[in-house]
Amino acid sequence: MSEITELKKVATQVRRDVLRMVYEVQSGHPGGALGCADIFTALYFKFLKIDPKAFTMDGKGEDLFFLSNGHLSAAWYSVLARSGFFPLEELATFRHIDTRLQGHPATEEGLPGVRVASGSLGQGLSVAVGAALAKKLNKDDRLVFCLMGDGEQQEGQIWEASMFAAGRKVDNIIGIIDYNGQQIDGACDDVMPLGDLKAKWEAFGWTVLEMNGNDMEDIVQTIPKAIEKTGKQKPVVILMHTEMGYGVDFMEGTHEWHGKPPNEEQFNKAIANFEETLGDY
Amino acid sequence: MKKYIYQEKKDTRSGFGEGLFELGKSNPDVVALCADLTGSLKMNKFQDQFPERFFQTGIAEANMMGIAAGLTIGGKIPFTGTFANFSTGRVYDQIRQCIAYSEKNVKICASHAGITLGEDGATHQMLEDFGMMKMLPNMTVISPCDFNQTKAATKAIAGHEGPVYLRFGRPKVPNFTPEDQEFIIGEAQVLIEGSDVTVFATGHMVWQALEAANMLNEKGISAEIINVHTIKPLDEKTVLQSLKKTGCGVTAEEHQINGGMGESIAQVVTKNLPKPLEMIGIKDVFGESGKPDELMAKYGLDAQNIVKAAEKVVSKK
């Protein structure tokens, strides 16, 4: 079976996990998590140089991943568990009391894979830049990846971090923006127009790539190009076009499922889109 | 009664700068960040000597806090430097999520705290920082009293694993503590032993308390003076032992009474050993422009006011 087919199988299971986790606890953010299942899968099952069985906070000699838009936690937890960071059955504890799988990612209970809390938006890129600086000081040539939301681009701190990374030539970082055009109150263009994001990031001094984040072949072709662009005195960012709620027709193209769980009927319709490829948790 | 003398007046921010420079020499993991106030924070020596470990972030404090959190992930010990208002209120959510909740080993070093910032006025006179910082779980809050102690505290916090808020100031104040002192986080210092009233002071108010002790002594009141250089964790044992002996206390800080050190002491006292307390601090107002000494007098933060408060609280015993 081809590598793309294998990755797609994982992404399908991740989408099942997301829906089951959010439905079971009747809370969470399914829309963005479904839209980003492909990039999470590609990073954790193909690109990140990591050892899930031996997670360390400092991650020396490994690639680091930061999730700035922490509300995508369900998809992140699914790939972390399925790539071996913690037991798969722990996904059933998502958002329940005493869980390590907090509604938004946290480090307090030592969940392997998570290096900083996120959820209050706009902060992850700064942390990723700091971690990238530490890698340079440590003569560690691995990379730092940071996934952000598009609505999150409205936060001023993103642009502080963007200016710093370009100004200080932090060229061992790859930012990825989940460009689905939706945020909790509606379309980004209605809530607060982002303008020409590509031109903005280029003007800030970053190398900008674009890809379709719901096309595994495009992801698998574009990430190596982004990696190739690192180490050239400029930080790299990928504008990743996705569909919020991807794979569930009634969840696509709307902000309605940003932070709302499906009811029983909706869940049954939604889950039917995704075959149990790797076995449910 | 023990007497304290000083050779010269020095600013506590320079104590920070000296301590940071020494850390740079002794600990290769120590890195420093500054948001366009390198000269004001006296971080130039570190910057000049260790340019590869110094990060100028520009006027972008939120980003500075995030970068500091990220640097800890690679095993670094970041010291951030800016004014106290930009070190706390401006970046509270960044500190809360990425440093305190995430238990990152960041040292938040805040200068120009309090009303003694002087002429710049209320926009820059941070008087709420103890409250904001002590409320955060995992945060240690330190407020040394003079140049030597700030230098010692700066070096000590590098060896403490976890987030720390270190507060110091701008004006030159008496430098009376020993040059070679050991700074023990969480251990209040009994500077003068007394029997009638305890004065718990922190930061610039410690020297005022020592002067007040002399004035009280002349009035026949024996004051015990305690330097509460660690606001959190509070040295409850020393607080209670002293109050058990003296039976009443005065708290003195260059900070709002709401949310300040006095409030922390009152909580411990109320729970364990109810005794009358008077509190010296800012009374729910903003500051204003003026010379540090003028402001200290106008807002009731000087030795005379400590004496008045002590006499009042002794009469309540």
Coordinates of C-alpha atoms in Angstrom, one line a residue:
Chain A
M1 CA 0.0 0.0 0.0
S2 CA 1.3 3.5 -0.8
E3 CA 2.5 5.8 1.9
I4 CA -0.2 8.3 1.0
T5 CA -2.9 5.7 1.5
E6 CA -1.4 4.7 4.8
L7 CA -1.4 8.3 6.0
K8 CA -4.9 8.8 4.8
K9 CA -6.0 5.8 6.8
V10 CA -4.5 7.3 9.9
A11 CA -6.1 10.7 9.3
T12 CA -9.5 8.9 8.9
Q13 CA -9.1 7.3 12.2
V14 CA -8.0 10.6 13.8
R15 CA -11.2 12.1 12.5
R16 CA -13.2 9.2 14.1
D17 CA -11.3 9.8 17.3
V18 CA -12.1 13.5 17.3
L19 CA -15.8 13.0 16.7
R20 CA -16.1 10.2 19.4
M21 CA -14.1 12.2 22.0
V22 CA -16.1 15.4 21.5
Y23 CA -19.5 13.5 21.3
E24 CA -18.9 11.4 24.3
V25 CA -18.0 14.3 26.6
Q26 CA -20.4 16.7 24.8
S27 CA -17.9 19.5 24.7
G28 CA -14.9 20.5 22.7
H29 CA -14.0 21.9 19.3
P30 CA -14.6 19.5 16.4
G31 CA -14.4 21.9 13.4
G32 CA -10.8 22.9 13.4
A33 CA -9.7 19.4 14.7
L34 CA -11.3 17.7 11.7
G35 CA -9.8 20.3 9.3
C36 CA -6.3 19.7 10.7
A37 CA -6.4 15.9 11.0
D38 CA -4.3 15.6 7.8
I39 CA -1.4 17.9 8.9
F40 CA -1.3 16.4 12.4
T41 CA -1.1 12.9 10.8
A42 CA 1.6 13.9 8.3
L43 CA 3.8 15.6 10.9
Y44 CA 3.6 12.8 13.5
F45 CA 3.6 9.8 11.2
K46 CA 6.1 11.0 8.6
F47 CA 8.0 14.2 9.1
L48 CA 8.8 14.9 12.8
K49 CA 12.1 13.4 13.9
I50 CA 10.9 12.3 17.3
D51 CA 10.9 9.4 19.7
P52 CA 7.4 9.1 21.1
K53 CA 8.5 6.4 23.7
A54 CA 11.2 8.7 25.2
F55 CA 9.5 12.1 25.4
T56 CA 11.7 14.7 27.2
M57 CA 10.7 18.3 27.9
D58 CA 13.9 19.7 26.3
G59 CA 13.6 17.4 23.2
K60 CA 17.3 17.8 22.4
G61 CA 18.2 16.3 19.1
E62 CA 14.5 16.1 18.1
D63 CA 12.1 18.2 16.2
L64 CA 9.6 20.1 18.4
F65 CA 6.0 20.8 17.7
F66 CA 3.9 23.5 19.3
L67 CA 0.1 23.9 19.0
S68 CA -0.7 27.6 19.4
N69 CA -4.4 27.2 18.7
G70 CA -4.9 24.8 21.7
H71 CA -8.6 24.2 21.0
L72 CA -7.5 21.7 18.4
S73 CA -6.5 19.5 21.3
A74 CA -8.7 16.5 20.3
A75 CA -6.9 15.9 17.0
W76 CA -3.5 16.5 18.7
Y77 CA -4.2 14.0 21.5
S78 CA -5.4 11.5 18.9
V79 CA -2.1 11.6 16.9
L80 CA 0.0 11.7 20.1
A81 CA -1.7 8.6 21.4
R82 CA -1.7 6.8 18.1
S83 CA 2.0 7.6 17.5
G84 CA 2.8 6.2 20.9
F85 CA 3.2 9.1 23.3
F86 CA 0.6 7.7 25.7
P87 CA -1.9 4.8 25.9
L88 CA -4.7 4.9 23.3
E89 CA -7.3 4.2 25.9
E90 CA -6.5 7.5 27.6
L91 CA -8.4 9.3 24.8
A92 CA -11.6 8.2 26.6
T93 CA -10.7 10.6 29.5
F94 CA -10.7 13.7 27.2
R95 CA -12.1 16.7 29.1
H96 CA -13.2 14.5 32.1
I97 CA -12.2 15.2 35.6
D98 CA -8.8 14.1 36.7
T99 CA -7.6 13.7 33.1
R100 CA -4.2 14.6 31.6
L101 CA -6.2 15.4 28.4
Q102 CA -7.4 18.8 29.5
G103 CA -9.8 20.8 27.3
H104 CA -6.9 22.8 26.2
P105 CA -3.4 21.3 26.3
A106 CA -1.5 21.6 29.6
T107 CA 1.8 20.4 31.1
E108 CA 0.7 20.2 34.7
E109 CA 0.1 16.5 34.8
G110 CA 3.0 15.7 32.6
L111 CA 1.2 14.5 29.4
P112 CA 4.0 13.3 27.0
G113 CA 4.1 15.4 23.9
V114 CA 2.9 18.7 25.4
R115 CA 5.6 21.3 26.3
V116 CA 3.6 24.4 27.1
A117 CA -0.1 25.2 27.8
S118 CA -2.0 26.8 25.0
G119 CA -5.5 27.9 24.4
S120 CA -5.3 31.6 25.2
L121 CA -4.5 32.5 21.6
G122 CA -1.6 34.3 20.0
Q123 CA 1.1 33.0 22.3
G124 CA 2.4 29.7 20.7
L125 CA 4.6 31.3 18.1
S126 CA 6.6 33.3 20.7
V127 CA 7.2 30.1 22.6
A128 CA 8.2 28.2 19.5
V129 CA 10.7 31.0 18.6
G130 CA 12.2 30.8 22.1
A131 CA 12.6 27.0 21.7
A132 CA 14.2 27.6 18.3
L133 CA 16.6 30.1 19.8
A134 CA 17.5 27.5 22.5
K135 CA 18.2 24.9 19.7
K136 CA 20.6 27.3 18.1
L137 CA 22.4 28.0 21.4
N138 CA 22.6 24.2 22.0
K139 CA 24.0 23.6 18.5
D140 CA 20.9 21.4 17.9
D141 CA 20.1 21.4 14.2
R142 CA 16.6 19.9 14.5
L143 CA 13.5 22.1 13.6
V144 CA 10.6 23.7 15.5
F145 CA 7.1 23.5 14.0
C146 CA 4.2 25.7 15.2
L147 CA 0.6 25.3 14.1
M148 CA -1.5 28.4 14.5
G149 CA -5.1 29.3 13.6
D150 CA -6.1 32.0 11.1
G151 CA -8.4 33.8 13.4
E152 CA -5.5 33.9 15.8
Q153 CA -3.7 36.1 13.3
Q154 CA -5.8 38.9 14.8
E155 CA -3.7 38.8 18.0
G156 CA -0.9 41.4 18.1
Q157 CA 1.5 39.0 19.7
I158 CA 1.7 36.9 16.6
W159 CA 3.2 39.9 14.7
E160 CA 5.6 40.6 17.6
A161 CA 6.9 37.1 17.2
S162 CA 6.9 37.3 13.4
M163 CA 8.9 40.5 13.5
F164 CA 11.4 39.1 16.0
A165 CA 11.9 35.8 14.1
A166 CA 12.7 37.5 10.9
G167 CA 14.7 40.3 12.5
R168 CA 16.9 37.8 14.4
K169 CA 17.1 35.3 11.5
V170 CA 15.4 32.5 13.4
D171 CA 15.6 30.2 10.4
N172 CA 15.0 26.8 12.1
I173 CA 11.3 27.3 12.5
I174 CA 8.3 26.4 10.3
G175 CA 5.0 28.1 11.1
I176 CA 1.8 26.6 9.7
I177 CA -1.4 28.6 9.6
D178 CA -4.7 26.7 9.5
Y179 CA -6.3 29.0 6.9
N180 CA -9.9 27.8 7.0
G181 CA -11.4 31.3 6.9
Q182 CA -13.7 30.6 9.9
Q183 CA -13.6 31.6 13.6
I184 CA -16.0 31.2 16.4
D185 CA -18.2 34.2 15.6
G186 CA -18.3 33.7 11.9
A187 CA -16.2 34.0 8.8
C188 CA -12.8 35.7 9.5
D189 CA -13.6 38.2 6.8
D190 CA -16.7 39.3 8.7
V191 CA -15.3 39.2 12.2
M192 CA -12.1 41.0 11.4
P193 CA -10.7 40.8 7.9
L194 CA -7.2 39.3 7.7
G195 CA -6.4 41.0 4.5
D196 CA -3.7 39.5 2.3
L197 CA -2.0 37.2 4.8
K198 CA 0.6 36.0 2.3
A199 CA 1.7 39.6 1.6
K200 CA 1.7 40.3 5.3
W201 CA 4.0 37.4 6.2
E202 CA 6.2 38.2 3.3
A203 CA 6.4 41.8 4.3
F204 CA 7.5 40.7 7.8
G205 CA 10.4 38.8 6.2
W206 CA 9.2 35.2 6.1
T207 CA 9.4 32.7 3.3
V208 CA 5.8 31.9 2.6
L209 CA 4.5 28.6 1.0
E210 CA 1.0 27.5 0.4
M211 CA -0.6 24.2 0.4
N212 CA -4.0 22.4 0.6
G213 CA -4.1 21.0 4.1
N214 CA -6.8 18.6 3.2
D215 CA -4.9 17.0 0.4
M216 CA -2.4 14.5 1.8
E217 CA -0.4 14.4 -1.5
D218 CA 0.0 18.2 -1.4
I219 CA 1.1 18.1 2.3
V220 CA 3.6 15.4 1.6
Q221 CA 5.1 17.4 -1.3
T222 CA 5.1 20.8 0.5
I223 CA 6.5 20.0 3.9
P224 CA 9.8 18.8 2.4
K225 CA 10.0 22.1 0.5
A226 CA 9.4 24.0 3.7
I227 CA 12.2 22.0 5.4
E228 CA 14.4 22.7 2.4
K229 CA 13.8 26.4 2.9
T230 CA 15.0 26.4 6.6
G231 CA 18.6 27.4 7.4
K232 CA 18.6 30.2 4.9
Q233 CA 18.5 33.2 7.3
K234 CA 14.7 33.5 7.0
P235 CA 11.9 31.8 9.0
V236 CA 9.3 29.8 7.0
V237 CA 5.5 29.8 7.2
I238 CA 3.0 27.7 5.3
L239 CA -0.5 29.1 4.6
M240 CA -2.4 25.9 4.8
H241 CA -5.8 26.0 3.2
T242 CA -8.3 23.8 4.9
E243 CA -12.0 23.3 5.4
M244 CA -13.2 23.6 8.9
G245 CA -15.1 20.3 9.7
Y246 CA -13.5 18.6 6.7
G247 CA -15.0 15.2 5.9
V248 CA -18.4 15.8 7.4
D249 CA -20.6 17.6 4.8
F250 CA -22.9 19.4 7.2
M251 CA -19.9 20.6 9.3
E252 CA -17.9 22.1 6.3
G253 CA -17.9 25.7 5.2
T254 CA -19.3 27.1 8.4
H255 CA -18.1 28.3 11.8
E256 CA -21.1 26.6 13.4
W257 CA -19.0 23.6 14.5
H258 CA -16.0 25.5 15.8
G259 CA -16.8 24.8 19.4
K260 CA -20.0 22.7 19.5
P261 CA -20.4 18.9 19.9
P262 CA -22.8 17.0 17.7
N263 CA -26.0 15.4 19.2
E264 CA -26.7 11.7 18.8
E265 CA -28.3 12.0 15.3
Q266 CA -25.6 14.4 14.1
F267 CA -22.9 12.2 15.5
N268 CA -24.3 9.1 13.8
K269 CA -24.4 10.9 10.5
A270 CA -20.9 12.3 10.9
I271 CA -19.1 9.2 12.1
A272 CA -20.5 7.2 9.1
N273 CA -18.1 9.2 6.9
F274 CA -15.1 7.7 8.5
E275 CA -14.2 4.0 8.4
E276 CA -12.7 2.5 11.5
T277 CA -9.3 2.0 9.8
L278 CA -7.0 1.4 12.8
G279 CA -9.5 0.3 15.5
D280 CA -11.3 2.7 17.8
Y281 CA -9.8 3.5 21.3
Chain B
M1 CA 19.2 47.8 70.0
K2 CA 21.1 46.7 66.8
K3 CA 22.1 49.7 64.6
Y4 CA 22.4 49.6 60.9
I5 CA 24.7 51.9 59.0
Y6 CA 25.5 52.4 55.3
Q7 CA 28.5 53.7 53.4
E8 CA 26.6 54.8 50.3
K9 CA 23.2 54.9 48.6
K10 CA 22.8 52.7 45.6
D11 CA 20.0 51.7 43.3
T12 CA 18.6 48.1 43.6
R13 CA 18.4 47.9 39.8
S14 CA 22.2 48.1 39.7
G15 CA 22.3 45.2 42.1
F16 CA 20.3 43.2 39.6
G17 CA 22.6 44.2 36.8
E18 CA 25.7 43.1 38.9
G19 CA 24.1 39.9 39.9
L20 CA 23.1 39.1 36.3
F21 CA 26.6 39.8 35.1
E22 CA 28.1 37.4 37.7
L23 CA 25.5 34.8 36.7
G24 CA 26.6 35.2 33.1
K25 CA 30.1 34.3 34.1
S26 CA 29.3 31.4 36.4
N27 CA 26.3 29.8 34.6
P28 CA 26.3 29.2 30.9
D29 CA 22.6 28.4 30.9
V30 CA 21.6 31.8 32.0
V31 CA 20.3 34.0 29.2
A32 CA 18.8 37.4 29.3
L33 CA 16.0 39.2 27.4
C34 CA 15.1 42.9 27.4
A35 CA 12.4 44.9 25.8
D36 CA 14.2 48.1 24.9
L37 CA 15.2 49.1 28.5
T38 CA 18.7 47.6 28.7
G39 CA 20.3 50.8 30.2
S40 CA 17.5 51.3 32.7
L41 CA 17.7 47.7 33.9
K42 CA 21.5 47.9 34.0
M43 CA 21.8 44.8 31.7
N44 CA 24.5 46.4 29.5
K45 CA 27.4 44.5 31.1
F46 CA 25.7 41.2 30.5
Q47 CA 24.8 42.2 26.9
D48 CA 28.4 43.4 26.1
Q49 CA 30.0 40.3 27.6
F50 CA 27.6 37.6 26.5
P51 CA 26.0 38.9 23.3
E52 CA 25.1 35.4 22.1
R53 CA 23.0 34.9 25.3
F54 CA 21.3 38.3 25.2
F55 CA 18.1 38.9 23.3
Q56 CA 16.8 42.3 22.6
T57 CA 13.1 41.9 21.8
G58 CA 12.2 45.5 21.1
I59 CA 9.1 47.0 22.6
A60 CA 7.2 43.7 22.6
E61 CA 6.9 42.4 26.1
A62 CA 4.3 39.8 25.4
N63 CA 6.6 38.2 22.8
M64 CA 9.5 38.5 25.3
M65 CA 7.6 36.4 27.9
G66 CA 6.7 33.8 25.3
I67 CA 10.3 33.5 24.0
A68 CA 11.5 33.2 27.6
A69 CA 9.1 30.3 28.2
G70 CA 10.4 28.7 25.0
L71 CA 14.0 29.1 25.9
T72 CA 13.4 27.1 29.1
I73 CA 12.3 24.2 27.0
G74 CA 15.9 24.0 25.7
G75 CA 17.3 24.0 29.3
K76 CA 18.0 27.8 29.4
I77 CA 17.4 30.0 32.5
P78 CA 16.0 33.2 31.0
F79 CA 16.0 36.5 32.9
T80 CA 13.5 39.0 31.4
G81 CA 14.1 42.6 32.2
T82 CA 11.7 45.6 31.9
F83 CA 9.8 47.9 34.1
A84 CA 7.5 46.4 36.7
N85 CA 4.3 47.6 34.9
F86 CA 5.4 46.0 31.6
S87 CA 6.6 42.9 33.5
T88 CA 3.2 42.1 35.0
G89 CA 0.0 43.9 34.0
R90 CA 1.0 44.2 30.4
V91 CA 1.8 40.5 30.0
Y92 CA -0.3 38.9 32.7
D93 CA -2.0 36.3 30.5
Q94 CA 1.4 35.3 28.9
I95 CA 2.9 34.8 32.3
R96 CA -0.2 33.0 33.5
Q97 CA -0.5 30.5 30.6
C98 CA 3.1 30.0 29.3
I99 CA 5.1 30.5 32.5
A100 CA 3.1 29.9 35.7
Y101 CA 0.7 27.3 34.6
S102 CA 3.3 25.7 32.3
E103 CA 5.8 25.7 35.2
K104 CA 8.6 27.3 33.2
N105 CA 11.9 28.3 34.8
V106 CA 11.6 32.0 33.9
K107 CA 12.9 34.8 36.1
I108 CA 10.8 37.9 35.6
C109 CA 12.9 40.8 36.7
A110 CA 11.0 44.0 37.2
S111 CA 12.6 47.4 37.8
H112 CA 11.2 50.9 38.5
A113 CA 8.5 49.3 40.8
G114 CA 6.5 51.4 43.1
I115 CA 5.9 55.0 43.7
T116 CA 9.7 55.8 44.0
L117 CA 9.9 55.6 40.2
G118 CA 9.1 59.3 40.7
E119 CA 8.7 61.9 38.0
D120 CA 7.4 59.6 35.3
G121 CA 4.1 59.4 37.2
A122 CA 1.3 56.9 37.7
T123 CA 1.4 55.3 34.2
H124 CA 4.7 53.8 35.2
Q125 CA 4.4 53.5 39.0
M126 CA 3.4 49.8 39.3
L127 CA 1.7 49.3 42.7
E128 CA -0.3 46.2 42.0
D129 CA 2.4 43.7 41.0
F130 CA 2.7 41.7 44.3
G131 CA -1.0 41.0 44.1
M132 CA -1.0 39.9 40.5
M133 CA 2.1 37.8 40.9
K134 CA 1.3 36.2 44.3
M135 CA -2.1 35.0 43.0
L136 CA -0.5 32.9 40.3
P137 CA 0.1 29.3 41.4
N138 CA 3.7 28.1 41.1
M139 CA 5.0 31.7 41.3
T140 CA 7.6 32.8 43.8
V141 CA 7.6 36.6 44.6
I142 CA 10.8 38.3 45.8
S143 CA 11.3 41.9 46.9
P144 CA 14.8 42.6 48.2
C145 CA 15.6 45.7 50.2
D146 CA 18.9 47.2 48.9
F147 CA 21.6 46.9 46.3
N148 CA 23.6 44.1 48.0
Q149 CA 20.5 42.1 48.7
T150 CA 19.1 42.5 45.1
K151 CA 22.4 41.3 43.8
A152 CA 22.3 38.3 46.1
A153 CA 18.7 37.6 45.3
T154 CA 19.4 37.7 41.5
K155 CA 22.0 35.1 41.9
A156 CA 19.9 32.9 44.2
I157 CA 16.9 32.7 41.9
A158 CA 19.0 31.2 39.2
G159 CA 19.3 28.2 41.4
H160 CA 15.6 27.9 42.2
E161 CA 13.7 25.7 39.7
G162 CA 10.5 27.4 38.7
P163 CA 9.0 30.8 37.9
V164 CA 10.1 33.8 40.0
Y165 CA 9.1 37.4 40.1
L166 CA 11.9 39.6 41.3
R167 CA 11.0 43.2 42.1
F168 CA 13.4 46.2 42.5
G169 CA 13.5 49.9 41.9
R170 CA 15.0 53.0 40.4
P171 CA 16.2 55.4 43.2
K172 CA 19.4 55.2 45.2
V173 CA 18.7 54.0 48.7
P174 CA 20.9 53.1 51.7
N175 CA 22.9 50.0 50.9
F176 CA 23.2 48.5 54.4
T177 CA 23.0 44.7 54.1
P178 CA 26.3 42.7 53.8
E179 CA 28.0 42.4 50.5
D180 CA 28.7 38.7 50.8
Q181 CA 25.3 37.7 52.1
E182 CA 23.6 34.4 51.3
F183 CA 20.0 35.0 50.1
I184 CA 17.6 32.3 51.3
I185 CA 14.4 32.3 49.4
G186 CA 11.4 32.1 51.7
E187 CA 13.3 33.1 54.9
A188 CA 12.3 36.4 56.4
Q189 CA 15.1 38.2 58.3
V190 CA 14.8 39.5 61.8
L191 CA 16.9 42.7 61.5
I192 CA 16.2 44.1 65.0
E193 CA 14.8 42.2 67.9
G194 CA 12.1 43.9 69.9
S195 CA 9.3 43.1 72.3
D196 CA 6.4 45.6 71.9
V197 CA 5.5 45.6 68.2
T198 CA 6.7 43.9 65.0
V199 CA 7.2 45.8 61.8
F200 CA 7.1 43.6 58.7
A201 CA 8.7 45.6 55.8
T202 CA 9.7 44.8 52.3
G203 CA 11.7 46.5 49.5
H204 CA 12.5 50.2 50.0
M205 CA 10.3 50.2 53.2
V206 CA 12.9 48.1 55.1
W207 CA 15.2 51.1 55.6
Q208 CA 12.2 53.3 56.6
A209 CA 11.3 50.6 59.2
L210 CA 14.9 50.6 60.6
E211 CA 14.7 54.4 61.0
A212 CA 11.3 54.0 62.6
A213 CA 12.8 51.6 65.1
N214 CA 15.2 54.3 66.3
M215 CA 12.4 56.8 66.6
L216 CA 10.2 54.3 68.5
N217 CA 13.1 53.4 70.7
E218 CA 13.3 57.0 71.8
K219 CA 9.7 56.9 72.7
G220 CA 10.2 53.8 74.8
I221 CA 8.7 51.3 72.3
S222 CA 10.7 48.3 71.4
A223 CA 10.1 47.4 67.8
E224 CA 11.1 44.2 66.1
I225 CA 12.0 44.8 62.5
I226 CA 11.6 41.9 60.0
N227 CA 12.6 42.1 56.3
V228 CA 10.0 40.1 54.4
H229 CA 12.1 39.8 51.2
T230 CA 10.1 36.9 50.0
I231 CA 6.4 37.7 49.6
K232 CA 5.6 34.2 48.4
P233 CA 6.1 31.7 49.8
L234 CA 5.6 33.7 53.0
D235 CA 7.7 32.8 56.0
E236 CA 4.7 32.0 58.2
K237 CA 6.8 30.6 61.0
T238 CA 8.9 33.8 61.5
V239 CA 5.8 36.0 61.2
L240 CA 3.9 34.0 63.9
Q241 CA 6.9 33.6 66.2
S242 CA 7.4 37.3 66.3
L243 CA 3.8 38.2 66.8
K244 CA 3.5 35.7 69.6
K245 CA 6.2 37.7 71.3
T246 CA 5.2 41.3 70.5
G247 CA 1.4 40.9 70.3
C248 CA 0.8 43.3 67.4
G249 CA 2.2 44.3 64.0
V250 CA 2.6 46.9 61.3
T251 CA 3.1 45.9 57.7
A252 CA 4.9 48.3 55.3
E253 CA 5.3 48.1 51.6
E254 CA 5.5 50.3 48.5
H255 CA 2.4 48.7 47.0
Q256 CA -1.3 48.8 47.2
I257 CA -2.6 47.6 50.5
N258 CA -5.2 45.6 48.5
G259 CA -3.4 42.5 47.4
G260 CA -0.1 43.3 49.0
M261 CA 2.3 41.7 51.5
G262 CA 0.3 43.0 54.4
E263 CA -2.7 41.2 53.1
S264 CA -0.8 37.9 53.0
I265 CA 0.4 38.4 56.5
A266 CA -3.1 39.3 57.7
Q267 CA -4.3 36.0 56.2
V268 CA -1.7 34.0 58.2
V269 CA -2.3 35.9 61.4
T270 CA -6.1 35.7 61.2
K271 CA -6.0 32.0 60.7
N272 CA -3.4 31.2 63.4
L273 CA -2.9 33.9 65.9
P274 CA -5.4 36.8 65.7
K275 CA -3.5 40.0 66.7
P276 CA -4.0 43.7 65.8
L277 CA -2.3 44.8 62.7
E278 CA -1.9 48.2 61.0
M279 CA -1.0 48.4 57.3
I280 CA 1.2 50.9 55.6
G281 CA 0.8 51.0 51.8
I282 CA -1.0 52.8 49.0
K283 CA -4.6 53.3 49.8
D284 CA -6.5 52.4 46.7
V285 CA -5.3 55.3 44.6
F286 CA -2.9 55.8 41.7
G287 CA 0.4 57.7 42.2
E288 CA 1.6 60.9 40.5
S289 CA 4.7 62.7 39.4
G290 CA 7.2 64.0 42.0
K291 CA 10.5 63.3 43.7
P292 CA 10.7 59.8 45.3
D293 CA 11.0 61.3 48.8
E294 CA 8.2 63.7 48.3
L295 CA 6.0 60.9 47.1
M296 CA 6.9 58.6 49.9
A297 CA 5.9 61.3 52.4
K298 CA 2.7 62.4 50.6
Y299 CA 1.5 58.8 50.3
G300 CA 2.4 57.9 53.9
L301 CA 5.2 55.5 53.1
D302 CA 8.0 56.8 55.4
A303 CA 9.4 56.2 58.8
Q304 CA 7.2 58.8 60.5
N305 CA 4.1 57.0 59.3
I306 CA 5.4 53.7 60.5
V307 CA 6.0 55.2 63.9
K308 CA 2.4 56.5 64.0
A309 CA 1.0 53.1 62.9
A310 CA 3.1 51.4 65.6
E311 CA 1.9 53.6 68.4
K312 CA -1.7 53.1 67.2
V313 CA -1.4 49.3 67.0
V314 CA 0.4 49.1 70.4
S315 CA -2.5 50.9 72.0
K316 CA -4.9 48.3 70.6
K317 CA -3.2 45.3 72.4

